[in-house]
Amino acid sequence: MSSRTYAAVHARLRRRRGRAVGQPCAAPECDRLATGWALVGEAMIYGEHASRAVRWSTDLDDYAPLCDSHNALLDHGGDWEMCPRGHVRVVWGKKPNGHCRGCARVQERARRRRLARKENDDA
Ligand SMILES: [Zn+2]
Ligand SMILES: [Zn+2]
């Protein structure tokens, strides 16, 4: 059924709810303007759109206008409160690229451990 595709759902969104561009971002305490509709509810369908992995819902109420930064944040998984690894976002904050700082720290530690182990092996 073509009306369930990513493109069809987004076209329906624009018809029913207008353009998200220029509306205030729906994320808590964000004062930027939205650059598009973003999925804020449960994803029902996972697939590809324009050779990009995407997830979407056919329920138009699952979408909200979001700024680029918040759209990217949700694209990495998790939700407003927590990153996919369970770091509380307001505590950890995010890197300029939208990735969770807590995750970045976990990765950095793992990298240092690997380096230290390698140095021990070399010694
Ligand atoms: Zn925002
Ligand atoms: Zn994290």
XYZ file of C-alpha atoms and ligand atoms in Angstrom:
125
model
C 0.000 0.000 0.000
C 1.738 3.132 -1.226
C 0.054 5.486 1.243
C 2.124 3.894 4.010
C 5.485 4.781 2.502
C 7.750 7.363 4.121
C 7.203 9.806 1.266
C 3.419 9.356 1.315
C 3.183 9.854 5.072
C 5.278 13.024 4.877
C 3.193 14.323 1.976
C 0.049 13.662 4.028
C 1.617 15.454 6.990
C 2.219 18.570 4.899
C -1.340 18.451 3.539
C -3.001 17.995 6.930
C -0.739 19.981 9.218
C 1.017 22.353 6.858
C 4.730 23.010 6.740
C 6.795 22.513 9.876
C 9.482 24.886 8.647
C 9.438 28.093 10.674
C 7.221 26.756 13.457
C 8.727 26.764 16.944
C 10.687 23.579 17.741
C 8.557 21.267 19.899
C 11.452 20.092 22.069
C 11.337 21.201 25.704
C 13.056 24.547 26.293
C 14.220 24.913 22.713
C 13.771 28.363 21.185
C 14.952 27.554 17.671
C 12.668 27.262 14.673
C 11.759 23.920 13.176
C 13.259 22.799 9.889
C 10.871 19.912 9.328
C 8.502 17.331 10.741
C 10.137 14.776 12.997
C 8.915 11.526 14.424
C 8.498 11.951 18.172
C 6.242 8.926 18.782
C 6.860 5.218 18.321
C 8.216 4.206 14.943
C 5.964 1.645 13.265
C 7.912 1.098 10.089
C 11.609 0.878 9.362
C 12.880 1.224 5.851
C 14.762 3.343 3.404
C 14.077 6.707 1.846
C 16.437 8.347 -0.648
C 18.971 5.616 0.251
C 18.932 6.637 3.895
C 17.765 4.344 6.707
C 14.625 5.913 8.139
C 11.872 5.010 10.544
C 8.384 6.396 10.494
C 4.851 6.109 11.733
C 1.593 6.317 9.777
C -0.049 8.211 12.656
C 0.295 11.922 11.892
C -0.013 12.730 15.596
C 3.364 11.062 16.100
C 5.081 14.005 14.418
C 6.133 17.382 15.740
C 8.033 20.319 14.245
C 11.684 20.095 15.314
C 14.821 22.117 14.720
C 17.805 20.412 13.057
C 19.567 19.829 16.318
C 16.622 18.086 17.992
C 15.761 16.145 14.879
C 19.331 14.822 14.813
C 19.137 14.009 18.505
C 16.111 11.765 18.023
C 17.589 10.254 14.865
C 20.396 8.840 16.981
C 17.797 6.953 19.022
C 16.497 7.290 22.557
C 14.053 10.041 23.474
C 13.967 13.525 25.059
C 14.917 12.258 28.472
C 17.429 9.566 27.719
C 19.944 8.596 25.077
C 19.829 5.041 23.687
C 22.314 3.948 26.377
C 20.188 5.450 29.148
C 22.185 8.608 29.942
C 19.866 11.321 31.195
C 20.207 14.013 28.558
C 19.837 17.109 30.747
C 22.620 15.783 32.964
C 25.021 14.731 30.224
C 24.251 17.192 27.473
C 25.202 16.637 23.889
C 28.144 17.253 21.616
C 27.816 19.803 18.785
C 27.147 16.902 16.393
C 24.124 15.834 18.463
C 25.742 12.778 20.043
C 25.352 12.155 23.761
C 28.298 13.342 25.880
C 27.870 10.378 28.193
C 28.234 7.979 25.283
C 31.190 9.949 23.968
C 32.855 9.539 27.366
C 32.163 5.801 27.453
C 33.669 5.485 23.993
C 36.675 7.594 24.933
C 37.330 5.420 28.009
C 37.075 2.248 25.939
C 39.504 3.730 23.429
C 42.008 4.630 26.174
C 41.702 1.143 27.657
C 42.436 -0.369 24.278
C 45.461 1.902 23.871
C 46.734 1.104 27.376
C 46.330 -2.612 26.763
C 48.192 -2.291 23.512
C 51.060 -0.439 25.219
C 51.260 -3.194 27.841
C 51.380 -5.801 25.119
C 54.130 -3.915 23.366
C 56.191 -3.571 26.550
Zn 15.010 22.262 18.998
Zn 24.566 8.286 26.106
